Amino acid sequence: MTFATVRYGTNDGVATVTLNRPEKLNAFTAEMHADLRAALDAAEQDAAVRCVLVTGEGRGFSAGQDLTEVRPPGPGGEIDVGARLESDYNPLVKRLYAFPKLTIAALNGPAAGAAANIAMACDIVIAARSAYIQEAFARIALVPDAGGTWFLPRIIGQKRALALMLTADQVKADELREMGLVYRVFDDAAFADEAAAFARRLAAGPGATYRLIKEAARASVDNDLGAQLDFERDQQRKAGKTRDFLEGVMAFKEKRPPKFEGR
Ligand code: T3D
């Protein structure tokens, strides 16, 4: 499947979605949003896909919104910087956050502006050692968007979140890992292979149960302990009905690795 600004390919249960405007550090345009939506549609509909890996072509993940793209005017003809959030970024972030399959953001290089926050909407973020995140918005007198003001305080706490957003500093992969924003950091030279292997490993896991785990983690944001314990019980009942649960227990008893089907 080919798109003008996104490459899409599948292998071993992994759909790899590569943002592909390397000459502009994969900055987002309306066309790229449309291509990305179509790629996510394809990944969602393909039963063989169990994990989606989002990465960037060339030396960057993405520099966020393409600042040279003409902004659609508001109703009175004035500049409306909220319009693209409404039409493109907000639906994308919500979709990634609730995507029914596992999502991995593989930061091959810088992730700036909205791209940093799109990465955070994915389930797991991994990074090449030279990659960095930059909440670049304040440098152009904008507010962090694409969920940045929601994700960051929850993941790294108010103080560090504010520091990142107010300074717009570039924060390198190893530090991002210490903060909890990135799960694994790999050497640059090995990054593409390591990211693919990491995604393959997850694609071979119990996909239906992964979905239940995601839903539980997401629900915990709004639940108190009692409500979350009830939610876990209900999710566990569903997990207990999967074929993968039967296979997991069988494999344990037979002292062999499980062969999960994702259902
Ligand atoms: O409607 C709305 O705008 C609302 C939505 C906002 C969401 C947002 O994401 S706002 C934040 C937008 N992003 C930024 O402010 C980051 C801009 N980019 C940078 O600050 C730098 O590119 C980086 C620090 C990320 C990387 O620097 P460096 O030196 O490694 O690369 P570079 O030379 O700046 O960029 C390489 C090329 O990509 C260059 O093109 P050229 O001059 O060689 O033809 C550069 O202009 C282009 N590029 C980089 N970022 C963007 C971009 N072109 C358009 N838009 C960009 N965001």
XYZ file of N, CA and C and ligand atoms in Angstrom:
846
model
N 0.851 -1.189 0.000
C 0.000 0.000 0.000
C 0.893 1.247 0.000
N 0.636 2.154 -0.929
C 1.506 3.338 -0.978
C 0.696 4.623 -0.797
N 1.284 5.539 -0.077
C 0.707 6.862 0.126
C 1.800 7.870 -0.191
N 1.382 9.112 -0.468
C 2.369 10.120 -0.856
C 3.322 10.462 0.292
N 2.823 10.500 1.524
C 3.657 11.013 2.619
C 3.860 10.016 3.755
N 3.358 8.806 3.559
C 3.490 7.766 4.585
C 3.777 6.450 3.876
N 4.763 5.703 4.376
C 4.981 4.350 3.839
C 4.303 3.358 4.773
N 3.711 2.328 4.168
C 2.993 1.334 4.970
C 3.401 -0.056 4.517
N 3.790 -0.885 5.468
C 4.132 -2.263 5.119
C 3.823 -3.182 6.292
N 3.569 -4.449 5.975
C 3.292 -5.408 7.051
C 4.234 -6.599 6.950
N 4.590 -7.110 8.130
C 5.470 -8.265 8.179
C 5.368 -8.886 9.574
N 5.214 -10.192 9.637
C 5.211 -10.898 10.933
C 4.255 -10.273 11.949
N 3.081 -9.863 11.504
C 2.090 -9.324 12.434
C 2.297 -7.861 12.786
N 3.319 -7.232 12.199
C 3.618 -5.826 12.502
C 3.299 -4.962 11.285
N 2.515 -3.913 11.495
C 2.331 -2.901 10.445
C 3.295 -1.762 10.754
N 4.183 -1.489 9.827
C 5.123 -0.383 10.025
C 4.638 0.823 9.227
N 4.412 1.908 9.946
C 3.920 3.152 9.349
C 5.055 4.167 9.455
N 5.588 4.556 8.297
C 6.758 5.440 8.301
C 6.377 6.805 7.760
N 6.488 7.827 8.606
C 6.235 9.207 8.166
C 7.312 9.542 7.141
N 6.899 10.041 5.976
C 7.855 10.043 4.873
C 7.922 11.386 4.130
N 8.400 12.402 4.848
C 8.767 13.677 4.212
C 10.138 14.062 4.767
N 11.141 13.227 4.527
C 12.418 13.413 5.244
C 13.071 14.764 4.996
N 12.813 15.348 3.818
C 13.440 16.644 3.519
C 12.901 17.749 4.422
N 11.756 17.530 5.045
C 11.156 18.485 5.995
C 11.053 17.854 7.380
N 11.976 16.987 7.672
C 11.970 16.261 8.957
C 10.593 15.668 9.266
N 9.932 15.187 8.218
C 8.624 14.519 8.342
C 7.579 15.391 9.044
N 7.658 16.698 8.774
C 6.662 17.612 9.355
C 5.272 17.254 8.820
N 4.283 17.407 9.679
C 2.913 17.015 9.342
C 2.218 18.052 8.464
N 1.547 17.563 7.440
C 0.658 18.375 6.608
C -0.726 17.726 6.653
N -1.715 18.412 6.072
C -3.059 17.824 6.001
C -3.002 16.508 5.219
N -2.173 16.487 4.178
C -2.052 15.261 3.370
C -1.470 14.125 4.213
N -0.476 14.442 5.030
C 0.115 13.390 5.861
C -0.903 12.866 6.873
N -1.704 13.747 7.419
C -2.755 13.285 8.334
C -3.698 12.323 7.610
N -4.087 12.687 6.391
C -5.017 11.823 5.638
C -4.351 10.475 5.343
N -3.075 10.512 4.964
C -2.355 9.260 4.682
C -2.241 8.399 5.940
N -1.955 9.063 7.051
C -1.814 8.330 8.308
C -3.142 7.703 8.721
N -4.232 8.437 8.522
C -5.553 7.866 8.826
C -5.793 6.609 7.996
N -5.450 6.699 6.713
C -5.667 5.541 5.819
C -4.779 4.370 6.239
N -3.551 4.661 6.639
C -2.644 3.592 7.083
C -3.174 2.948 8.363
N -3.673 3.761 9.279
C -4.219 3.198 10.525
C -5.477 2.392 10.240
N -6.290 2.858 9.272
C -7.467 2.074 8.865
C -7.023 0.689 8.394
N -5.996 0.682 7.541
C -5.521 -0.594 6.978
C -5.033 -1.506 8.097
N -4.278 -0.943 9.033
C -3.748 -1.759 10.138
C -4.869 -2.284 11.020
N -5.869 -1.441 11.242
C -6.978 -1.854 12.118
C -7.784 -2.978 11.466
N -7.976 -2.869 10.143
C -8.834 -3.843 9.455
C -8.133 -5.169 9.156
N -6.820 -5.170 9.129
C -6.070 -6.380 8.770
C -5.925 -7.272 10.003
N -6.633 -8.408 9.977
C -6.628 -9.294 11.151
C -5.227 -9.833 11.439
N -4.375 -9.863 10.417
C -3.021 -10.394 10.630
C -2.129 -9.393 11.376
N -2.549 -8.144 11.425
C -1.731 -7.115 12.110
C -2.087 -7.091 13.586
N -1.056 -7.238 14.438
C -1.307 -7.235 15.887
C -0.561 -6.108 16.580
N 0.295 -5.419 15.840
C 1.083 -4.346 16.450
C 1.414 -3.314 15.368
N 1.298 -2.037 15.713
C 1.605 -0.964 14.754
C 2.831 -0.206 15.240
N 3.819 -0.115 14.362
C 5.063 0.595 14.682
C 5.083 1.889 13.879
N 5.094 3.023 14.573
C 5.128 4.316 13.873
C 6.534 4.879 13.993
N 7.130 5.226 12.860
C 8.495 5.745 12.880
C 8.658 6.798 11.778
N 9.869 7.317 11.627
C 10.102 8.360 10.634
C 11.185 7.963 9.642
N 11.058 8.456 8.429
C 12.075 8.226 7.396
C 13.215 9.247 7.590
N 14.439 8.811 7.353
C 15.556 9.750 7.421
C 16.038 9.992 8.839
N 16.476 11.217 9.117
C 17.155 11.453 10.393
C 16.220 11.921 11.503
N 14.913 12.022 11.224
C 14.001 12.479 12.275
C 12.756 11.628 12.372
N 12.114 11.688 13.534
C 10.780 11.088 13.663
C 9.798 12.047 12.998
N 9.667 13.247 13.554
C 8.860 14.294 12.903
C 9.060 15.608 13.647
N 9.015 16.704 12.894
C 9.179 18.050 13.483
C 7.827 18.691 13.791
N 6.758 17.869 13.883
C 5.447 18.428 14.223
C 4.795 19.084 13.017
N 3.897 19.990 13.291
C 3.173 20.645 12.205
C 4.134 21.340 11.235
N 3.869 21.186 9.938
C 4.628 21.928 8.922
C 4.249 23.407 9.042
N 5.217 24.187 9.492
C 4.937 25.593 9.781
C 4.807 26.432 8.512
N 5.091 25.832 7.369
C 4.949 26.581 6.121
C 3.606 26.300 5.440
N 2.864 25.363 5.967
C 1.568 25.026 5.342
C 0.561 26.152 5.629
N -0.148 26.519 4.603
C -1.119 27.616 4.759
C -2.237 27.167 5.689
N -2.548 28.016 6.666
C -3.597 27.667 7.642
C -4.980 27.959 7.057
N -5.922 27.032 7.264
C -7.295 27.341 6.830
C -7.830 28.511 7.665
N -8.462 29.515 7.031
C -8.977 30.653 7.808
C -10.189 30.265 8.644
N -10.385 30.990 9.758
C -11.572 30.795 10.576
C -12.786 31.377 9.888
N -13.957 31.272 10.509
C -15.214 31.723 9.885
C -15.176 33.192 9.467
N -14.478 34.045 10.237
C -14.432 35.469 9.900
C -13.225 35.826 9.039
N -12.524 34.803 8.518
C -11.367 35.048 7.671
C -10.074 35.233 8.465
N -10.158 35.188 9.804
C -8.969 35.380 10.637
C -8.168 34.072 10.730
N -6.909 34.161 11.188
C -6.107 32.946 11.382
C -6.704 32.147 12.539
N -6.935 30.855 12.304
C -7.493 29.996 13.352
C -6.544 28.832 13.581
N -5.676 28.982 14.581
C -4.666 27.940 14.819
C -5.290 26.713 15.499
N -6.534 26.831 15.932
C -7.202 25.662 16.516
C -7.834 24.752 15.471
N -7.939 25.240 14.233
C -8.697 24.486 13.221
C -8.077 23.118 12.937
N -6.748 23.089 12.775
C -6.108 21.806 12.460
C -6.165 20.840 13.637
N -6.169 21.408 14.829
C -6.273 20.528 16.000
C -7.630 19.824 15.957
N -8.630 20.617 15.683
C -10.001 20.092 15.609
C -10.125 19.011 14.531
N -9.592 19.314 13.336
C -9.839 18.418 12.194
C -8.887 17.226 12.159
N -7.634 17.432 12.585
C -6.620 16.397 12.362
C -5.946 15.871 13.636
N -5.350 16.769 14.427
C -4.517 16.294 15.544
C -5.345 15.643 16.651
N -6.443 16.307 17.043
C -7.195 15.750 18.171
C -7.786 14.377 17.847
N -8.398 14.210 16.659
C -8.881 12.857 16.326
C -7.744 11.827 16.266
N -6.575 12.231 15.763
C -5.451 11.289 15.668
C -4.991 10.844 17.061
N -4.844 11.813 17.957
C -4.370 11.468 19.309
C -5.377 10.559 20.014
N -6.658 10.887 19.895
C -7.681 10.048 20.537
C -7.673 8.647 19.933
N -7.481 8.583 18.628
C -7.494 7.276 17.963
C -6.305 6.420 18.397
N -5.131 7.024 18.421
C -3.946 6.267 18.833
C -4.075 5.800 20.275
N -4.566 6.675 21.127
C -4.672 6.362 22.555
C -5.585 5.154 22.784
N -6.630 5.051 21.962
C -7.611 3.970 22.149
C -7.488 2.904 21.063
N -6.404 2.896 20.317
C -6.295 1.983 19.174
C -6.434 0.535 19.648
N -7.208 -0.296 18.932
C -7.470 -1.645 19.426
C -6.289 -2.616 19.320
N -5.200 -2.177 18.704
C -4.002 -3.020 18.636
C -2.864 -2.262 19.307
N -1.791 -2.972 19.598
C -0.666 -2.302 20.255
C -0.031 -1.271 19.328
N 0.372 -0.152 19.900
C 1.051 0.873 19.100
C 2.401 1.188 19.745
N 3.408 1.287 18.901
C 4.753 1.625 19.371
C 5.227 2.831 18.571
N 5.666 3.875 19.267
C 6.329 4.987 18.579
C 7.823 4.710 18.643
N 8.452 4.607 17.484
C 9.894 4.329 17.413
C 10.593 5.615 16.985
N 11.163 6.317 17.958
C 11.792 7.618 17.678
C 13.195 7.388 17.118
N 13.276 7.415 15.810
C 14.563 7.234 15.132
C 15.401 8.502 15.200
N 14.781 9.622 15.576
C 15.462 10.915 15.629
C 14.538 11.900 16.324
N 14.781 13.221 16.129
C 13.986 14.215 16.844
C 12.482 14.058 16.665
N 11.756 14.293 17.762
C 10.287 14.385 17.730
C 9.962 15.733 18.364
N 9.524 16.678 17.542
C 9.299 18.041 18.037
C 7.842 18.430 17.890
N 7.412 19.362 18.745
C 6.048 19.869 18.657
C 5.016 18.766 18.786
N 3.991 18.834 17.950
C 2.896 17.870 18.038
C 3.386 16.429 17.880
N 4.485 16.223 17.161
C 4.983 14.856 16.940
C 5.404 14.204 18.251
N 5.967 14.993 19.169
C 6.369 14.441 20.466
C 5.146 13.905 21.194
N 4.045 14.627 21.076
C 2.846 14.250 21.827
C 2.079 13.135 21.132
N 2.177 13.079 19.816
C 1.609 11.947 19.074
C 2.333 10.666 19.505
N 3.645 10.766 19.694
C 4.406 9.599 20.175
C 3.893 9.165 21.544
N 3.586 10.140 22.391
C 3.118 9.800 23.743
C 1.736 9.159 23.740
N 0.965 9.394 22.700
C -0.357 8.769 22.605
C -0.235 7.283 22.279
N 0.935 6.864 21.817
C 1.156 5.439 21.530
C 1.386 4.695 22.855
N 1.262 3.372 22.816
C 1.356 2.594 24.058
C 2.767 2.582 24.619
N 3.737 2.414 23.746
C 5.130 2.303 24.182
C 5.962 3.204 23.272
N 6.919 3.902 23.874
C 7.840 4.725 23.075
C 9.241 4.149 23.243
N 9.889 3.870 22.130
C 11.294 3.462 22.164
C 12.077 4.486 21.340
N 13.381 4.567 21.573
C 14.127 5.647 20.919
C 15.548 5.241 20.579
N 16.040 5.824 19.494
C 17.468 5.734 19.186
C 18.191 6.692 20.142
N 19.435 6.332 20.489
C 20.145 7.115 21.511
C 20.258 8.596 21.150
N 20.361 8.929 19.869
C 20.535 10.341 19.487
C 19.195 11.083 19.378
N 18.096 10.350 19.533
C 16.779 10.995 19.383
C 16.529 11.948 20.545
N 15.679 12.921 20.310
C 15.250 13.790 21.411
C 13.796 14.192 21.201
N 13.213 14.628 22.307
C 11.865 15.199 22.273
C 11.991 16.672 22.581
N 11.254 17.467 21.841
C 11.255 18.914 22.098
C 9.821 19.425 22.046
N 9.357 19.887 23.190
C 8.039 20.551 23.229
C 8.269 21.956 22.688
N 8.399 22.039 21.385
C 8.946 23.248 20.737
C 7.974 24.434 20.714
N 6.763 24.198 21.129
C 5.679 25.179 20.926
C 6.008 26.588 21.422
N 6.505 26.688 22.669
C 6.704 28.026 23.248
C 7.705 28.840 22.434
N 8.569 28.163 21.685
C 9.535 28.898 20.854
C 8.837 29.708 19.775
N 7.633 29.247 19.395
C 6.875 30.034 18.418
C 5.600 30.593 19.075
N 5.671 30.707 20.407
C 4.574 31.321 21.168
C 3.240 30.584 21.003
N 3.332 29.241 20.975
C 2.108 28.428 20.976
C 2.061 27.570 22.247
N 0.898 27.084 22.540
C 0.665 26.197 23.690
C 0.888 24.758 23.223
N 1.537 23.912 24.023
C 1.648 22.508 23.616
C 0.263 21.910 23.351
N 0.161 21.214 22.219
C -1.136 20.633 21.856
C -0.955 19.148 21.575
N -1.904 18.564 20.859
C -1.873 17.118 20.562
C -1.735 16.300 21.853
N -2.294 16.817 22.934
C -2.322 16.062 24.195
C -1.132 16.299 25.105
N -0.189 17.132 24.721
C 1.022 17.339 25.530
C 0.732 17.785 26.955
N -0.220 18.706 27.115
C -0.498 19.210 28.471
C -1.275 18.195 29.299
N -1.758 17.145 28.660
C -2.468 16.063 29.376
C -1.493 14.926 29.688
N -0.722 14.507 28.677
C 0.193 13.367 28.876
C 1.341 13.716 29.820
N 2.002 14.827 29.564
C 3.253 15.100 30.287
C 3.077 15.176 31.797
N 2.137 15.978 32.325
C 2.013 16.024 33.787
C 1.694 14.658 34.385
N 0.927 13.838 33.649
C 0.568 12.520 34.173
C 1.757 11.567 34.162
N 2.644 11.725 33.219
C 3.750 10.767 33.103
C 4.954 11.210 33.937
N 5.273 12.507 33.900
C 6.519 12.937 34.558
C 6.281 13.939 35.692
N 5.005 14.261 35.959
C 4.700 15.201 37.045
C 4.665 16.646 36.551
N 3.932 17.462 37.327
C 3.707 18.859 36.933
C 5.007 19.634 36.716
N 5.931 19.495 37.674
C 7.120 20.353 37.640
C 7.964 20.097 36.395
N 8.244 18.826 36.164
C 9.087 18.521 34.999
C 8.331 18.797 33.703
N 7.020 18.532 33.721
C 6.216 18.799 32.521
C 6.268 20.283 32.188
N 6.079 21.099 33.205
C 6.111 22.544 32.958
C 7.493 22.980 32.477
N 8.532 22.406 33.078
C 9.890 22.782 32.665
C 10.101 22.453 31.183
N 9.665 21.253 30.787
C 9.838 20.859 29.371
C 9.054 21.783 28.447
N 7.829 22.117 28.882
C 6.961 22.912 27.993
C 7.359 24.385 27.980
N 7.837 24.892 29.111
C 8.183 26.318 29.167
C 9.550 26.599 28.553
N 10.499 25.677 28.763
C 11.841 25.912 28.196
C 11.925 25.504 26.737
N 11.070 24.569 26.320
C 11.175 23.984 24.974
C 12.551 23.368 24.743
N 13.173 22.890 25.826
C 14.489 22.251 25.701
C 14.408 20.946 24.919
N 15.503 20.599 24.287
C 15.609 19.288 23.649
C 16.062 18.290 24.714
N 15.291 17.228 24.922
C 15.633 16.250 25.960
C 15.986 14.929 25.278
N 17.210 14.485 25.518
C 17.741 13.323 24.806
C 17.171 12.004 25.354
N 17.323 10.968 24.524
C 16.674 9.674 24.781
C 16.991 9.089 26.158
N 18.252 9.117 26.562
C 18.590 8.497 27.853
C 17.880 9.203 29.000
N 17.784 10.533 28.902
C 17.084 11.276 29.950
C 15.580 11.012 29.891
N 15.065 10.875 28.673
C 13.637 10.569 28.518
C 13.309 9.224 29.151
N 14.260 8.312 29.054
C 14.053 6.990 29.666
C 14.020 7.120 31.189
N 14.947 7.899 31.715
C 14.947 8.099 33.177
C 13.644 8.726 33.652
N 13.074 9.604 32.828
C 11.825 10.283 33.203
C 10.609 9.385 33.051
N 10.737 8.282 32.306
C 9.603 7.394 32.090
C 8.831 7.673 30.812
N 9.352 8.558 29.981
C 8.660 8.842 28.713
C 9.026 7.828 27.637
N 10.211 7.257 27.777
C 10.709 6.275 26.799
C 11.002 4.985 27.550
N 10.641 3.848 26.937
C 10.838 2.561 27.615
C 12.231 1.982 27.359
N 12.669 1.983 26.105
C 13.975 1.407 25.759
C 14.723 2.358 24.846
N 16.036 2.405 25.018
C 16.893 3.191 24.126
C 17.874 2.226 23.471
N 18.017 2.339 22.149
C 18.936 1.472 21.416
C 19.962 2.335 20.684
N 21.145 1.769 20.465
C 22.161 2.501 19.695
C 21.623 2.831 18.308
N 22.022 3.970 17.793
C 21.500 4.424 16.505
C 21.670 3.376 15.398
N 22.873 2.789 15.336
C 23.167 1.881 14.222
C 22.261 0.655 14.246
N 21.846 0.261 15.450
C 21.038 -0.959 15.565
C 19.551 -0.646 15.668
N 19.195 0.644 15.645
C 17.825 1.022 16.037
C 16.744 0.371 15.166
N 16.893 0.449 13.859
C 15.839 -0.071 12.970
C 15.602 -1.554 13.243
N 16.689 -2.318 13.371
C 16.549 -3.763 13.620
C 15.964 -4.032 15.001
N 16.447 -3.290 15.997
C 15.954 -3.498 17.368
C 14.462 -3.145 17.465
N 14.077 -2.047 16.799
C 12.674 -1.624 16.847
C 11.791 -2.687 16.188
N 12.246 -3.209 15.050
C 11.462 -4.241 14.349
C 11.346 -5.499 15.208
N 12.449 -5.880 15.852
C 12.424 -7.089 16.694
C 11.511 -6.882 17.905
N 11.568 -5.690 18.479
C 10.717 -5.379 19.632
C 9.238 -5.487 19.230
N 8.897 -4.923 18.057
C 7.512 -4.958 17.582
C 7.086 -6.394 17.265
N 7.983 -7.170 16.662
C 7.656 -8.571 16.339
C 7.341 -9.368 17.602
N 8.153 -9.119 18.628
C 7.940 -9.826 19.896
C 6.536 -9.535 20.439
N 6.128 -8.279 20.396
C 4.803 -7.938 20.917
C 3.694 -8.454 20.009
N 3.961 -8.478 18.707
C 2.956 -8.975 17.770
C 2.688 -10.463 17.985
N 3.652 -11.155 18.540
C 3.479 -12.597 18.792
C 2.784 -12.844 20.138
N 2.438 -11.771 20.839
C 1.827 -11.909 22.162
C 0.321 -12.091 22.097
N -0.333 -12.171 23.258
C -1.783 -12.381 23.320
C -2.537 -11.085 23.036
N -2.805 -10.828 21.752
C -3.340 -9.537 21.298
C -4.649 -9.129 21.975
N -5.568 -10.094 22.119
C -6.863 -9.739 22.726
C -6.652 -9.313 24.180
N -5.753 -10.007 24.855
C -5.476 -9.645 26.254
C -4.734 -8.311 26.329
N -3.842 -8.071 25.387
C -3.162 -6.761 25.358
C -4.196 -5.630 25.296
N -5.213 -5.869 24.482
C -6.251 -4.839 24.350
C -6.955 -4.599 25.689
N -7.224 -5.696 26.395
C -7.878 -5.571 27.705
C -6.964 -4.851 28.697
N -5.672 -5.134 28.620
C -4.705 -4.469 29.519
C -4.689 -2.971 29.231
N -4.655 -2.635 27.940
C -4.670 -1.217 27.556
C -5.897 -0.511 28.094
N -7.053 -1.151 27.890
C -8.306 -0.532 28.345
C -8.274 -0.309 29.850
N -7.696 -1.282 30.569
C -7.646 -1.147 32.033
C -6.711 -0.005 32.435
N -5.564 0.067 31.783
C -4.621 1.148 32.110
C -5.245 2.501 31.800
N -5.920 2.604 30.676
C -6.549 3.876 30.306
C -7.659 4.230 31.301
N -8.461 3.212 31.703
C -9.580 3.477 32.618
C -9.078 3.956 33.975
N -7.893 3.507 34.380
C -7.372 3.854 35.712
C -7.180 5.355 35.880
N -7.034 6.072 34.766
C -6.825 7.522 34.836
C -8.005 8.212 35.520
N -9.211 7.674 35.320
C -10.406 8.310 35.888
C -10.985 7.563 37.086
N -10.513 6.340 37.341
C -11.149 5.511 38.384
C -10.498 5.652 39.750
N -11.298 5.484 40.826
C -10.688 5.287 42.142
C -10.361 3.791 42.272
N -9.720 3.421 43.377
C -9.246 2.031 43.496
C -10.397 1.034 43.390
N -11.512 1.332 44.073
C -12.643 0.394 44.050
C -13.156 0.170 42.645
N -13.341 1.263 41.923
C -13.860 1.147 40.557
C -12.853 0.410 39.667
N -11.571 0.644 39.918
C -10.552 -0.005 39.082
C -10.488 -1.504 39.375
N -10.634 -1.872 40.660
C -10.635 -3.299 41.003
C -11.813 -4.000 40.315
N -12.964 -3.340 40.285
C -14.124 -3.919 39.586
C -13.835 -4.052 38.087
N -13.197 -3.011 37.552
C -12.880 -3.030 36.117
C -11.912 -4.177 35.812
N -10.904 -4.332 36.664
C -9.927 -5.428 36.464
C -10.625 -6.794 36.496
N -11.544 -6.947 37.445
C -12.281 -8.226 37.540
C -13.007 -8.518 36.223
N -13.669 -7.488 35.692
C -14.426 -7.689 34.453
C -13.491 -7.976 33.276
N -12.377 -7.265 33.229
C -11.414 -7.506 32.151
C -10.833 -8.925 32.272
N -10.587 -9.328 33.522
C -9.997 -10.655 33.731
C -10.952 -11.754 33.287
N -12.226 -11.514 33.517
C -13.217 -12.509 33.052
C -13.132 -12.650 31.533
N -12.981 -11.507 30.875
C -12.874 -11.559 29.409
C -11.577 -12.253 29.001
N -10.483 -11.930 29.677
C -9.192 -12.554 29.335
C -9.261 -14.069 29.533
N -9.981 -14.460 30.591
C -10.100 -15.893 30.897
C -10.857 -16.668 29.844
N -11.569 -15.953 28.986
C -12.328 -16.630 27.919
C -11.561 -16.675 26.606
N -10.344 -16.136 26.571
C -9.598 -16.140 25.300
C -8.933 -17.511 25.084
N -8.711 -17.816 23.824
C -7.966 -19.041 23.490
C -6.530 -18.927 23.972
N -6.026 -17.693 23.952
C -4.635 -17.491 24.372
C -4.434 -17.827 25.846
N -5.445 -17.594 26.662
C -5.318 -17.957 28.081
C -5.155 -19.472 28.206
N -6.002 -20.215 27.497
C -5.893 -21.681 27.538
C -4.504 -22.130 27.087
N -4.057 -21.518 25.977
C -2.745 -21.869 25.435
C -1.625 -21.487 26.414
N -1.758 -20.338 27.053
C -0.723 -19.883 27.992
C -0.572 -20.851 29.147
N -1.692 -21.309 29.694
C -1.634 -22.222 30.839
C -1.109 -23.592 30.386
N -1.597 -24.017 29.218
C -1.140 -25.306 28.663
C 0.367 -25.291 28.436
N 0.838 -24.212 27.834
C 2.275 -24.099 27.534
C 3.086 -24.097 28.827
N 2.557 -23.433 29.853
C 3.267 -23.411 31.140
C 3.402 -24.830 31.682
N 2.285 -25.559 31.635
C 2.315 -26.930 32.187
C 3.256 -27.819 31.382
N 3.269 -27.603 30.082
C 4.094 -28.456 29.206
C 5.521 -27.937 29.084
N 5.825 -26.869 29.820
C 7.183 -26.282 29.848
C 7.694 -25.970 28.447
N 6.856 -25.274 27.670
C 7.236 -24.846 26.319
C 6.765 -23.404 26.127
N 7.334 -22.693 25.145
C 6.854 -21.327 24.915
C 5.433 -21.347 24.346
N 4.575 -20.415 24.745
C 3.207 -20.408 24.217
C 3.175 -19.965 22.761
N 2.166 -20.466 22.030
C 1.939 -19.986 20.658
C 0.607 -19.250 20.649
N 0.677 -17.937 20.835
C -0.548 -17.152 20.948
C -1.116 -16.827 19.569
N -2.448 -16.798 19.510
C -3.132 -16.456 18.252
C -3.663 -15.032 18.260
N -3.631 -14.389 19.409
C -4.134 -13.015 19.511
C -5.628 -12.955 19.754
N -6.223 -14.098 20.127
C -7.673 -14.089 20.391
C -8.025 -15.045 21.517
O -1.835 25.009 12.818
C -0.921 24.907 13.652
O 0.223 25.250 13.415
C -1.242 24.310 15.001
C -0.539 23.066 15.239
C 0.662 23.056 15.864
C 1.356 21.800 16.149
C 2.859 21.930 16.202
O 3.495 20.927 16.022
S 3.578 23.440 16.508
C 5.300 23.068 16.559
C 5.881 22.932 15.183
N 7.245 22.445 15.186
C 8.296 23.208 15.537
O 8.179 24.319 15.968
C 9.653 22.585 15.299
C 10.316 23.269 14.093
N 11.565 22.626 13.779
C 12.688 22.846 14.476
O 12.733 23.594 15.431
C 13.914 22.136 13.986
O 13.699 21.666 12.677
C 14.322 20.923 14.868
C 14.847 21.456 16.218
C 13.167 19.972 15.125
C 15.455 20.143 14.172
O 16.485 21.036 13.814
P 17.590 20.600 12.746
O 18.614 21.690 12.740
O 18.040 19.227 13.029
O 16.835 20.519 11.341
P 16.376 21.742 10.422
O 17.507 22.158 9.545
O 15.741 22.799 11.246
O 15.224 21.062 9.544
C 15.505 20.323 8.357
C 14.549 20.781 7.293
O 13.225 20.551 7.744
C 14.630 22.286 7.031
O 14.285 22.477 5.680
P 15.269 23.268 4.679
O 15.538 24.605 5.284
O 16.507 22.400 4.626
O 14.519 23.304 3.392
C 13.541 22.841 7.918
O 13.056 24.078 7.487
C 12.486 21.772 7.763
N 11.583 21.753 8.926
C 11.859 21.379 10.180
N 10.810 21.509 10.946
C 9.814 21.972 10.173
C 10.299 22.138 8.876
N 9.561 22.605 7.875
C 8.280 22.933 8.161
N 7.748 22.794 9.393
C 8.461 22.325 10.411
N 7.898 22.118 11.621
